[in-house]
Amino acid sequence: MNPSIVLAAFCLGMALAAPMCDYSLDARWNQWKVKHRKSYGTNEEGWRRAVWEKNMKVIEQHNREYREGKHGFTMAMNAFGDMTNEEFNQKMNGFQRQKHRKGKAFQAPPLSDFPPSMDWRKKGFVTPVKFQGPCGSCWAFSATGALEGQMVWKTGQLVALSEQNLVDCSGPQGNLGCDGGWMESAFQYVLENGGLDAEEFYPYMAADEDCKYKPEYSAANDTGFIDIPEGENSLLSAVATVGPISVAIDASQDSFQFYGEGIYYEPNCSKEKTNHAVLVVGYGHEGVKPDENKYWLVKNSWSTYWGLNGYIKMARDRNNNCGIASYASYPTV
Ligand SMILES: *[C@@H]1O[C@H](CO)[C@@H](O)[C@H](O)[C@H]1NC(C)=O
Ligand SMILES: *[C@@H]1O[C@H](CO)[C@@H](O)[C@H](O)[C@H]1NC(C)=O
């Protein structure tokens, strides 16, 4: 039997439970499922397909508008294509907004002639992109990223640190494992615990487990943390002089879920309702002049298959878009 007939029949069978499929997308749906190794139960496939189609149409519409010059970035289908935006925000984000910040305040260095661009990856301060999986542990990835960088100043070595150690063990500092947390509370845990294990010895499981910290595998310490006052000028002086910086952002829009390339600017983003934690590893500009098309270079924890090999360029000096400079911090070592 012709496989497309089987699929067509399957879609019709689902028609009562889910919107009709657009059969012209059958081949692309099948390719997408193979590429991302998706398999569904019989009751699930119909509505997953409908969600995927809806996302596909949003992406194509956005990219048409991009070609008309209405946006500075593209969107792209990716592994999150079968997730609704609500489901995505529930599963993949997990930064809990903090009302009271407890760190020491950042003292901006007197120097104001910062280089027009910076990329800490080129200086050996940034580990490869990681993948948080379906666990709201973004805060742990942001925290290890900042601590990995600061440890390079101290030891001269870049060692990947364990997010699972933070997910399992930093409950007493107020973190909620896969249900969310704060980078500052992670830094506080490392301080109180007297160490944080290396990733190699405490691998990531994308689930809440019992604490298995072993001091003999520790590869980092910190002495506390610094909170950077809200504002992109303070964030710039920190990223220019300190290293990779932990930040919280509003990643709740579907434009973020399906970011492709270019400089991400989302007018619907909130400066206050941040729900995702990431790591600023540099900044730059794409125009001829240093004040044109400025961006923050941001490391995400959604694997290298998302965005620019796991990174995103986020608009810089456009009124703190998506709150990137609202809750920035880093550990002291
Ligand atoms: C962290 O600090 C503790 C206590 O001072 C010390 O025993 C340990 O060796 C340090 N670990 C690292 C990786 O520097
Ligand atoms: C912003 O939000 C409004 C209302 O929710 C919506 O109609 C509009 O399409 C959104 N704009 C973008 C650029 O996503």
mmCIF file of C-alpha atoms in Angstrom, residues 140-303:
data_model
loop_
_atom_site.group_PDB
_atom_site.id
_atom_site.type_symbol
_atom_site.label_atom_id
_atom_site.label_comp_id
_atom_site.label_asym_id
_atom_site.label_seq_id
_atom_site.Cartn_x
_atom_site.Cartn_y
_atom_site.Cartn_z
ATOM 1 C CA ALA A 140 21.407 25.754 36.648
ATOM 2 C CA PHE A 141 22.859 26.004 33.123
ATOM 3 C CA SER A 142 23.116 29.765 33.360
ATOM 4 C CA ALA A 143 24.837 29.468 36.753
ATOM 5 C CA THR A 144 27.371 26.825 35.685
ATOM 6 C CA GLY A 145 28.148 28.910 32.589
ATOM 7 C CA ALA A 146 29.032 31.970 34.647
ATOM 8 C CA LEU A 147 31.003 29.939 37.196
ATOM 9 C CA GLU A 148 32.879 27.982 34.489
ATOM 10 C CA GLY A 149 34.057 31.334 33.125
ATOM 11 C CA GLN A 150 35.111 32.820 36.459
ATOM 12 C CA MET A 151 37.034 29.637 37.325
ATOM 13 C CA VAL A 152 39.187 30.221 34.240
ATOM 14 C CA TRP A 153 40.496 33.464 35.808
ATOM 15 C CA LYS A 154 41.371 31.481 38.919
ATOM 16 C CA THR A 155 42.778 28.218 37.556
ATOM 17 C CA GLY A 156 43.525 28.916 33.898
ATOM 18 C CA GLN A 157 41.384 25.909 33.009
ATOM 19 C CA LEU A 158 37.936 25.547 31.510
ATOM 20 C CA VAL A 159 36.067 22.683 33.195
ATOM 21 C CA ALA A 160 32.392 21.882 32.535
ATOM 22 C CA LEU A 161 30.449 21.984 35.818
ATOM 23 C CA SER A 162 27.488 19.881 36.931
ATOM 24 C CA GLU A 163 23.962 21.265 36.532
ATOM 25 C CA GLN A 164 22.595 18.035 38.018
ATOM 26 C CA ASN A 165 24.551 18.759 41.206
ATOM 27 C CA LEU A 166 22.673 22.080 41.434
ATOM 28 C CA VAL A 167 19.291 20.557 40.482
ATOM 29 C CA ASP A 168 19.590 17.804 43.133
ATOM 30 C CA CYS A 169 21.272 19.649 45.983
ATOM 31 C CA SER A 170 20.399 23.365 46.074
ATOM 32 C CA GLY A 171 16.870 22.968 47.468
ATOM 33 C CA PRO A 172 17.915 24.349 50.886
ATOM 34 C CA GLN A 173 19.002 27.565 49.129
ATOM 35 C CA GLY A 174 15.519 27.873 47.657
ATOM 36 C CA ASN A 175 15.815 26.228 44.255
ATOM 37 C CA LEU A 176 13.126 23.907 42.929
ATOM 38 C CA GLY A 177 15.086 21.577 40.639
ATOM 39 C CA CYS A 178 13.227 20.954 37.391
ATOM 40 C CA ASP A 179 10.470 23.307 38.583
ATOM 41 C CA GLY A 180 12.766 26.315 38.395
ATOM 42 C CA GLY A 181 15.295 28.290 40.376
ATOM 43 C CA TRP A 182 17.661 31.249 40.550
ATOM 44 C CA MET A 183 21.283 31.620 39.580
ATOM 45 C CA GLU A 184 22.033 33.580 42.780
ATOM 46 C CA SER A 185 20.700 30.686 44.881
ATOM 47 C CA ALA A 186 22.921 28.319 42.900
ATOM 48 C CA PHE A 187 25.982 30.488 43.634
ATOM 49 C CA GLN A 188 24.919 30.558 47.288
ATOM 50 C CA TYR A 189 24.762 26.745 47.314
ATOM 51 C CA VAL A 190 28.293 26.458 45.923
ATOM 52 C CA LEU A 191 29.493 28.843 48.632
ATOM 53 C CA GLU A 192 27.743 27.007 51.492
ATOM 54 C CA ASN A 193 28.575 23.568 50.107
ATOM 55 C CA GLY A 194 32.261 24.397 49.580
ATOM 56 C CA GLY A 195 32.297 23.068 46.019
ATOM 57 C CA LEU A 196 30.519 21.990 42.867
ATOM 58 C CA ASP A 197 31.225 18.746 41.059
ATOM 59 C CA ALA A 198 32.531 18.562 37.520
ATOM 60 C CA GLU A 199 30.003 17.576 34.854
ATOM 61 C CA GLU A 200 32.106 14.546 34.008
ATOM 62 C CA PHE A 201 31.541 13.005 37.435
ATOM 63 C CA TYR A 202 27.996 14.184 38.056
ATOM 64 C CA PRO A 203 26.279 13.929 34.661
ATOM 65 C CA TYR A 204 23.053 15.593 33.665
ATOM 66 C CA MET A 205 19.825 13.545 33.919
ATOM 67 C CA ALA A 206 17.087 16.149 33.172
ATOM 68 C CA ALA A 207 15.139 14.987 36.257
ATOM 69 C CA ASP A 208 15.015 15.655 40.012
ATOM 70 C CA GLU A 209 17.154 13.111 41.845
ATOM 71 C CA ASP A 210 18.757 12.657 45.267
ATOM 72 C CA CYS A 211 21.810 14.751 46.008
ATOM 73 C CA LYS A 212 24.992 12.840 45.152
ATOM 74 C CA TYR A 213 27.631 15.556 45.610
ATOM 75 C CA LYS A 214 31.126 14.175 46.240
ATOM 76 C CA PRO A 215 33.823 16.618 47.366
ATOM 77 C CA GLU A 216 36.546 14.619 45.605
ATOM 78 C CA TYR A 217 34.921 15.476 42.249
ATOM 79 C CA SER A 218 34.541 19.183 42.966
ATOM 80 C CA ALA A 219 35.994 21.504 40.341
ATOM 81 C CA ALA A 220 34.803 24.919 41.515
ATOM 82 C CA ASN A 221 34.213 27.169 44.492
ATOM 83 C CA ASP A 222 32.784 30.613 44.836
ATOM 84 C CA THR A 223 32.873 33.273 47.521
ATOM 85 C CA GLY A 224 29.445 34.761 46.815
ATOM 86 C CA PHE A 225 27.971 36.721 43.962
ATOM 87 C CA ILE A 226 27.476 40.159 42.494
ATOM 88 C CA ASP A 227 24.165 41.585 41.288
ATOM 89 C CA ILE A 228 24.453 43.936 38.344
ATOM 90 C CA PRO A 229 22.089 46.915 38.564
ATOM 91 C CA GLU A 230 19.372 46.935 35.935
ATOM 92 C CA GLY A 231 20.396 48.570 32.672
ATOM 93 C CA GLU A 232 22.324 47.761 29.542
ATOM 94 C CA ASN A 233 25.245 50.082 30.358
ATOM 95 C CA SER A 234 26.007 48.173 33.558
ATOM 96 C CA LEU A 235 25.613 44.877 31.730
ATOM 97 C CA LEU A 236 28.033 46.081 29.054
ATOM 98 C CA SER A 237 30.715 46.999 31.574
ATOM 99 C CA ALA A 238 30.324 43.592 33.221
ATOM 100 C CA VAL A 239 30.451 41.600 29.978
ATOM 101 C CA ALA A 240 33.374 43.688 28.735
ATOM 102 C CA THR A 241 35.489 43.191 31.840
ATOM 103 C CA VAL A 242 34.281 40.292 34.014
ATOM 104 C CA GLY A 243 33.436 37.391 31.666
ATOM 105 C CA PRO A 244 30.242 35.496 30.806
ATOM 106 C CA ILE A 245 27.307 36.852 32.830
ATOM 107 C CA SER A 246 24.107 35.097 33.981
ATOM 108 C CA VAL A 247 20.930 36.862 32.886
ATOM 109 C CA ALA A 248 17.188 36.241 32.948
ATOM 110 C CA ILE A 249 15.036 36.996 29.922
ATOM 111 C CA ASP A 250 11.463 36.814 28.714
ATOM 112 C CA ALA A 251 11.651 33.820 26.347
ATOM 113 C CA SER A 252 7.924 33.208 26.319
ATOM 114 C CA GLN A 253 7.126 34.298 22.748
ATOM 115 C CA ASP A 254 6.910 31.744 19.942
ATOM 116 C CA SER A 255 9.428 33.884 18.026
ATOM 117 C CA PHE A 256 11.946 32.774 20.664
ATOM 118 C CA GLN A 257 10.856 29.124 20.615
ATOM 119 C CA PHE A 258 11.617 29.063 16.873
ATOM 120 C CA TYR A 259 14.442 31.623 16.610
ATOM 121 C CA GLY A 260 16.526 30.992 13.484
ATOM 122 C CA GLU A 261 19.173 33.654 12.901
ATOM 123 C CA GLY A 262 19.651 37.409 12.862
ATOM 124 C CA ILE A 263 19.210 39.867 15.728
ATOM 125 C CA TYR A 264 16.252 38.923 17.878
ATOM 126 C CA TYR A 265 13.981 41.826 18.743
ATOM 127 C CA GLU A 266 10.470 41.149 20.023
ATOM 128 C CA PRO A 267 8.194 44.142 20.680
ATOM 129 C CA ASN A 268 5.844 41.909 22.693
ATOM 130 C CA CYS A 269 8.583 40.930 25.132
ATOM 131 C CA SER A 270 8.362 41.986 28.754
ATOM 132 C CA LYS A 271 11.233 43.591 30.678
ATOM 133 C CA GLU A 272 9.824 42.326 33.963
ATOM 134 C CA LYS A 273 8.211 38.949 33.281
ATOM 135 C CA THR A 274 11.439 37.046 32.757
ATOM 136 C CA ASN A 275 10.965 33.267 32.656
ATOM 137 C CA HIS A 276 14.202 31.875 31.224
ATOM 138 C CA ALA A 277 17.846 32.041 32.246
ATOM 139 C CA VAL A 278 20.743 32.163 29.801
ATOM 140 C CA LEU A 279 24.365 33.321 29.628
ATOM 141 C CA VAL A 280 25.648 36.469 27.920
ATOM 142 C CA VAL A 281 29.067 35.543 26.493
ATOM 143 C CA GLY A 282 29.736 38.678 24.497
ATOM 144 C CA TYR A 283 28.367 41.491 22.387
ATOM 145 C CA GLY A 284 28.873 43.053 18.992
ATOM 146 C CA HIS A 285 27.210 44.821 16.095
ATOM 147 C CA GLU A 286 26.368 43.917 12.522
ATOM 148 C CA GLY A 287 26.372 47.361 10.929
ATOM 149 C CA VAL A 288 29.320 49.260 9.532
ATOM 150 C CA LYS A 289 29.303 51.646 12.488
ATOM 151 C CA PRO A 290 29.665 50.391 16.069
ATOM 152 C CA ASP A 291 26.258 51.778 17.012
ATOM 153 C CA GLU A 292 24.355 49.929 14.279
ATOM 154 C CA ASN A 293 22.456 46.664 14.784
ATOM 155 C CA LYS A 294 23.947 46.008 18.178
ATOM 156 C CA TYR A 295 23.451 42.651 19.839
ATOM 157 C CA TRP A 296 24.192 40.603 22.911
ATOM 158 C CA LEU A 297 25.725 37.217 22.153
ATOM 159 C CA VAL A 298 23.770 34.737 24.261
ATOM 160 C CA LYS A 299 24.361 31.043 25.017
ATOM 161 C CA ASN A 300 21.197 29.016 25.495
ATOM 162 C CA SER A 301 20.825 25.468 26.872
ATOM 163 C CA TRP A 302 18.564 23.987 24.190
ATOM 164 C CA SER A 303 21.269 22.058 22.272
#
